[in-house]
Tab-separated table of C-alpha atoms in Angstrom:
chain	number	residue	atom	x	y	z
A	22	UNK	CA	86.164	17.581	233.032
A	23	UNK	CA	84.243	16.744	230.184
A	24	UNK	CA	82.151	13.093	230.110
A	25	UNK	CA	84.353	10.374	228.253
A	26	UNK	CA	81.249	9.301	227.163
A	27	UNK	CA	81.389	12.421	224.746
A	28	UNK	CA	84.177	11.163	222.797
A	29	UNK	CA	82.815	8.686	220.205
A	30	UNK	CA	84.421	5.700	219.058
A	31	UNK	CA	87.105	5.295	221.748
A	32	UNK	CA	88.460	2.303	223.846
A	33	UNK	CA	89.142	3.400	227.143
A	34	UNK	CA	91.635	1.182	229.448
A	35	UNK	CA	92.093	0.805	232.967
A	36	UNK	CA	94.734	3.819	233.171
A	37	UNK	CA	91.653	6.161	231.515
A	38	UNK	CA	89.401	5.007	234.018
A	39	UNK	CA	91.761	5.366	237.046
A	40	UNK	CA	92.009	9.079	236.130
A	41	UNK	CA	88.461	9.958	235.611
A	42	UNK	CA	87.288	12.527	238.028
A	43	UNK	CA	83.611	13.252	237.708
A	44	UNK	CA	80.275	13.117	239.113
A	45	UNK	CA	79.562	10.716	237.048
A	46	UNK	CA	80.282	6.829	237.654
A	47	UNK	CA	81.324	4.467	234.698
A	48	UNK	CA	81.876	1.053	233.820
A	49	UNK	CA	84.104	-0.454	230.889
A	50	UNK	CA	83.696	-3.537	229.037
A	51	UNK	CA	85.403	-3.752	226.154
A	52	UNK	CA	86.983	-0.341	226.764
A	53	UNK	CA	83.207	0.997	225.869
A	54	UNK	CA	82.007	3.544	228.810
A	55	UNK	CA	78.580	3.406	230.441
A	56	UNK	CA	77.244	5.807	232.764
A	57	UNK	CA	75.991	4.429	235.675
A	58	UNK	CA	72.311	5.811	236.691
A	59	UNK	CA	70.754	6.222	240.108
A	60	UNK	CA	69.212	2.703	241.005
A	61	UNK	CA	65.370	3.012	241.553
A	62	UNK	CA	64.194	2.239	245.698
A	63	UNK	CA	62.588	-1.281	244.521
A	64	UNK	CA	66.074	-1.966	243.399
A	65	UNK	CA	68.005	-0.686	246.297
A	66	UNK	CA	65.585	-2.719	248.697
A	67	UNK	CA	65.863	-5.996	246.788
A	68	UNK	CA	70.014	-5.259	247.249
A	69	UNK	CA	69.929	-4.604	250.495
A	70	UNK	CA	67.881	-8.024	251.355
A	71	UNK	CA	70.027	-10.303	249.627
A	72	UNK	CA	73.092	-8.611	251.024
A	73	UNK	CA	71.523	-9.326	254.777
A	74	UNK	CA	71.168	-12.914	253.688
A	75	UNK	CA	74.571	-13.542	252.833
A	76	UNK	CA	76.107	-11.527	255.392
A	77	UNK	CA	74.468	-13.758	257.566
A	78	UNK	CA	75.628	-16.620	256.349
A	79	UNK	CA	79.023	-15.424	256.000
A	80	UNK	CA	79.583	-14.168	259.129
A	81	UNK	CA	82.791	-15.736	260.802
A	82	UNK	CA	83.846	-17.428	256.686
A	83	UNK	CA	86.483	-16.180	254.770
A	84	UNK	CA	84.777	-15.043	251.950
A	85	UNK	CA	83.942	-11.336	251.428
A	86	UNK	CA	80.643	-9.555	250.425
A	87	UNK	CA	80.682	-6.413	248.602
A	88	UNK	CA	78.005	-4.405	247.432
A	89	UNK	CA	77.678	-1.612	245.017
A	90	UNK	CA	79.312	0.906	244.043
A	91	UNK	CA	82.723	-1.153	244.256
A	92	UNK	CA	84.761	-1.924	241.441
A	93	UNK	CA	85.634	-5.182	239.799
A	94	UNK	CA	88.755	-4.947	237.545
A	95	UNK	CA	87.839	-8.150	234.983
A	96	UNK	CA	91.049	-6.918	232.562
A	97	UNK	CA	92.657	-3.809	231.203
A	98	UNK	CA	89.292	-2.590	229.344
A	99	UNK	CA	86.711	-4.260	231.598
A	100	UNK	CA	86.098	-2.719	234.902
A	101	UNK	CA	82.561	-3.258	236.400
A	102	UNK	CA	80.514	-2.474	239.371
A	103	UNK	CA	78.048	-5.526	239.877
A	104	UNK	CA	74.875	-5.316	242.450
A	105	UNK	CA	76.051	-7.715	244.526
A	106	UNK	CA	79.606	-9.968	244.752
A	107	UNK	CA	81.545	-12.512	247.016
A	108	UNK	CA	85.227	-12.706	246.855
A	109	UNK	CA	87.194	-16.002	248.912
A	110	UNK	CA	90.537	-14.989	247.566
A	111	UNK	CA	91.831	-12.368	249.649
A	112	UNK	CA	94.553	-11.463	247.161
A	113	UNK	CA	92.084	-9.959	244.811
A	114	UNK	CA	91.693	-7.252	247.384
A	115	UNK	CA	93.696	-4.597	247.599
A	116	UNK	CA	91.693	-1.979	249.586
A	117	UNK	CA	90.398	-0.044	246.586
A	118	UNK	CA	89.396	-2.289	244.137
A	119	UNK	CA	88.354	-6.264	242.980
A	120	UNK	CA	91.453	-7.434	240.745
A	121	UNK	CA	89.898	-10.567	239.010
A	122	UNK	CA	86.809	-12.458	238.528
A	123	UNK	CA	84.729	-12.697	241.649
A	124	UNK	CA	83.542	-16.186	243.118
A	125	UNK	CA	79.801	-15.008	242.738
A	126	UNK	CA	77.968	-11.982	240.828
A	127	UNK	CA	74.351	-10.849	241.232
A	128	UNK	CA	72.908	-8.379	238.796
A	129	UNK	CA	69.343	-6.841	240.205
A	130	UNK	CA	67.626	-6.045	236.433
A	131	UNK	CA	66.466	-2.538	235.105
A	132	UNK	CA	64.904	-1.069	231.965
A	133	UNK	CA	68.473	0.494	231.735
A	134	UNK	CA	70.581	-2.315	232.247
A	135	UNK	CA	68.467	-5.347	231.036
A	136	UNK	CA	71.090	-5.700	227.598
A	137	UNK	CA	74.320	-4.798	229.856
A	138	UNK	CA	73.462	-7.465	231.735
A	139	UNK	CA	72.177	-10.717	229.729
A	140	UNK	CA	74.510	-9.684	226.770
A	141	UNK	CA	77.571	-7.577	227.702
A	142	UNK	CA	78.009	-8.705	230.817
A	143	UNK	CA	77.519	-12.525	230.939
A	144	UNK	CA	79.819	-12.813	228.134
A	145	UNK	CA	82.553	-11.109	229.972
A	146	UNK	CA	81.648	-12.807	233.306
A	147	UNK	CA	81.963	-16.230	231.338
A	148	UNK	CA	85.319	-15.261	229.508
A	149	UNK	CA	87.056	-13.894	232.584
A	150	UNK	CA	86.113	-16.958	235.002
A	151	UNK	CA	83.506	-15.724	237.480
A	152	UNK	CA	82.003	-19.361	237.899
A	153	UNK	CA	78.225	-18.028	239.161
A	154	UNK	CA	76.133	-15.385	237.903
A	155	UNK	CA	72.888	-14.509	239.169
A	156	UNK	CA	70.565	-12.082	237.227
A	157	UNK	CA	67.249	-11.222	239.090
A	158	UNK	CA	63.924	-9.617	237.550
A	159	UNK	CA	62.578	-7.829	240.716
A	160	UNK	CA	59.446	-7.410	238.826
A	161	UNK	CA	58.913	-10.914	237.418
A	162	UNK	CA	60.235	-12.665	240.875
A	163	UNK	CA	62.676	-14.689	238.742
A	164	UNK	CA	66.220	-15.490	239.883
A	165	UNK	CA	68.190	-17.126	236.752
A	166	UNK	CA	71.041	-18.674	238.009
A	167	UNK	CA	74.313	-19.393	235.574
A	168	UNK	CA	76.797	-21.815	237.350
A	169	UNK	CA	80.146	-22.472	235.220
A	170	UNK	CA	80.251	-25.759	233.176
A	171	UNK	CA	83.540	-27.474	231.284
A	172	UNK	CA	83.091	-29.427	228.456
A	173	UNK	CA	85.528	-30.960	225.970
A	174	UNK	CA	85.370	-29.841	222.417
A	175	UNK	CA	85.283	-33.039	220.099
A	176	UNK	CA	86.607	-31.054	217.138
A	177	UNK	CA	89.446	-29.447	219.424
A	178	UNK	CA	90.112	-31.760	222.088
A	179	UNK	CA	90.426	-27.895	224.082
A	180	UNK	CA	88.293	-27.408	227.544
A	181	UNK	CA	85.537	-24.392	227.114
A	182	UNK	CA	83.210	-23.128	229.189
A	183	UNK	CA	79.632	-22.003	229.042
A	184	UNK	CA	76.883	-21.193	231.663
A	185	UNK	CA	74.278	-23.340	232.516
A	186	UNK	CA	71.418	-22.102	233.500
A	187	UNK	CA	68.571	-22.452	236.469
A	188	UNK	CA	65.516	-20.362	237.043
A	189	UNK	CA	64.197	-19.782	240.401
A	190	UNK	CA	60.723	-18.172	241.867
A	191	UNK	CA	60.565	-15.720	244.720
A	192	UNK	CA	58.997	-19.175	246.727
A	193	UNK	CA	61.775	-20.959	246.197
A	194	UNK	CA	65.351	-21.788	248.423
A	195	UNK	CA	68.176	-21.086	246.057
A	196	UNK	CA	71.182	-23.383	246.451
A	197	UNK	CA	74.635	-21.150	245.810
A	198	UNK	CA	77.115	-23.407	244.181
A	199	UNK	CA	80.453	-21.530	245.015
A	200	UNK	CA	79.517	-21.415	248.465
A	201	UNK	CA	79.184	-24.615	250.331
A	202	UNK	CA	75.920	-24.935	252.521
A	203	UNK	CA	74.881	-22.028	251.600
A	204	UNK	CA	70.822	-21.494	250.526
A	205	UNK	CA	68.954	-18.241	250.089
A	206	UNK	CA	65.456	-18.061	250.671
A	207	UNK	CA	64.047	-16.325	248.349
A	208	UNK	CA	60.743	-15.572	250.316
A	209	UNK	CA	62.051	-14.063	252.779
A	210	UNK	CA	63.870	-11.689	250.151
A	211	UNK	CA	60.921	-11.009	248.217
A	212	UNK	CA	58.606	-10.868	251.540
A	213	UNK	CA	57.177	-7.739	252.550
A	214	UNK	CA	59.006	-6.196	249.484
A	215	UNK	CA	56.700	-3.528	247.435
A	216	UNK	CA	57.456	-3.168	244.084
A	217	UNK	CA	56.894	-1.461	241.148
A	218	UNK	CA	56.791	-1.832	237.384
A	219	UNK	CA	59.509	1.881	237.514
A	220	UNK	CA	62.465	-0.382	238.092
């Protein structure tokens, strides 16, 4: 099968993506494709630390954690596979995939994805409702954190939304809104953790 990515100018949808059998793996937003590249080690190390600390914290809660690749259905044209997600509604689940905005997202940075992700991506995560977003620079040791805020419009008397943001060292304890009690440590993440400018 030929890449979708080969076909200029098209909006793929759900249904497209559903059917997609290659090699290669995809996300839409905005029924644009992007291939999906092999993660670098620093990145895959970094995952796999912050997925130990909230596994361990929600061991025994009803929340879920999922790591990637696992797929996030946002709409019909927006289906994304974050780093790292918690879902507490159980009805989003349906064995295969995530249908609806997770309760938490957390994007590990990459030369690749750096525009995805502080563009593309937290514009979608704000539109469809995921109330926390965390982006982290493994290379920088900075953890921006983007909790969900409601505000009145004056000139519309309508509720919107927008992100406000926190930013966070590898020394500090990072408090995680949507889950109650819960605090990463951010040391212990980042401790003993080699890294390197190839992210």
């Amino acid at each position: 099968m030929s890449s979708p990515l080969l076909q200029k100018d098209t909006q793929y949808t759900w249904e497209d993506y559903a059917s997609w059998d290659t090699d290669v793996s995809y996300e839409l937003i905005n029924g644009a494709a992007y291939a999906l590249s092999s993660p670098r080690q620093i990145h895959q190390r970094l995952l796999l630390k912050l997925a130990i600390s909230f596994e361990n914290f929600l061991s025994g809660k009803s929340c879920y954690l999922f790591i990637a690749p696992s797929d996030v259905k946002l709409d019909e044209k927006t289906i994304v596979q974050p780093d790292l997600f918690v879902v507490c509604d159980k009805s989003k689940l349906d064995g295969q995939f995530t249908n609806g905005p997770p309760d938490l997202v957390i994007e590990i940075e990459s030369q690749n994805t750096t525009q995805r992700d502080r563009i593309l991506k937290y514009n979608k995560y704000l539109e469809t409702g995921v109330p926390e977003y965390w982006i982290i620079d493994p290379v920088g040791k900075v953890i921006e954190v983007f909790v969900v805020e409601n505000m009145e419009n004056a000139f519309s008397g309508l509720t919107e939304k927008r992100y406000i943001r926190s930013a966070f060292s590898d020394k500090d304890k990072v408090p995680v809104s949507v889950l109650e009690g819960c605090v990463i440590d951010m040391f212990e993440v980042f401790e003993d953790l080699e890294l390197s400018n190839e992210i």
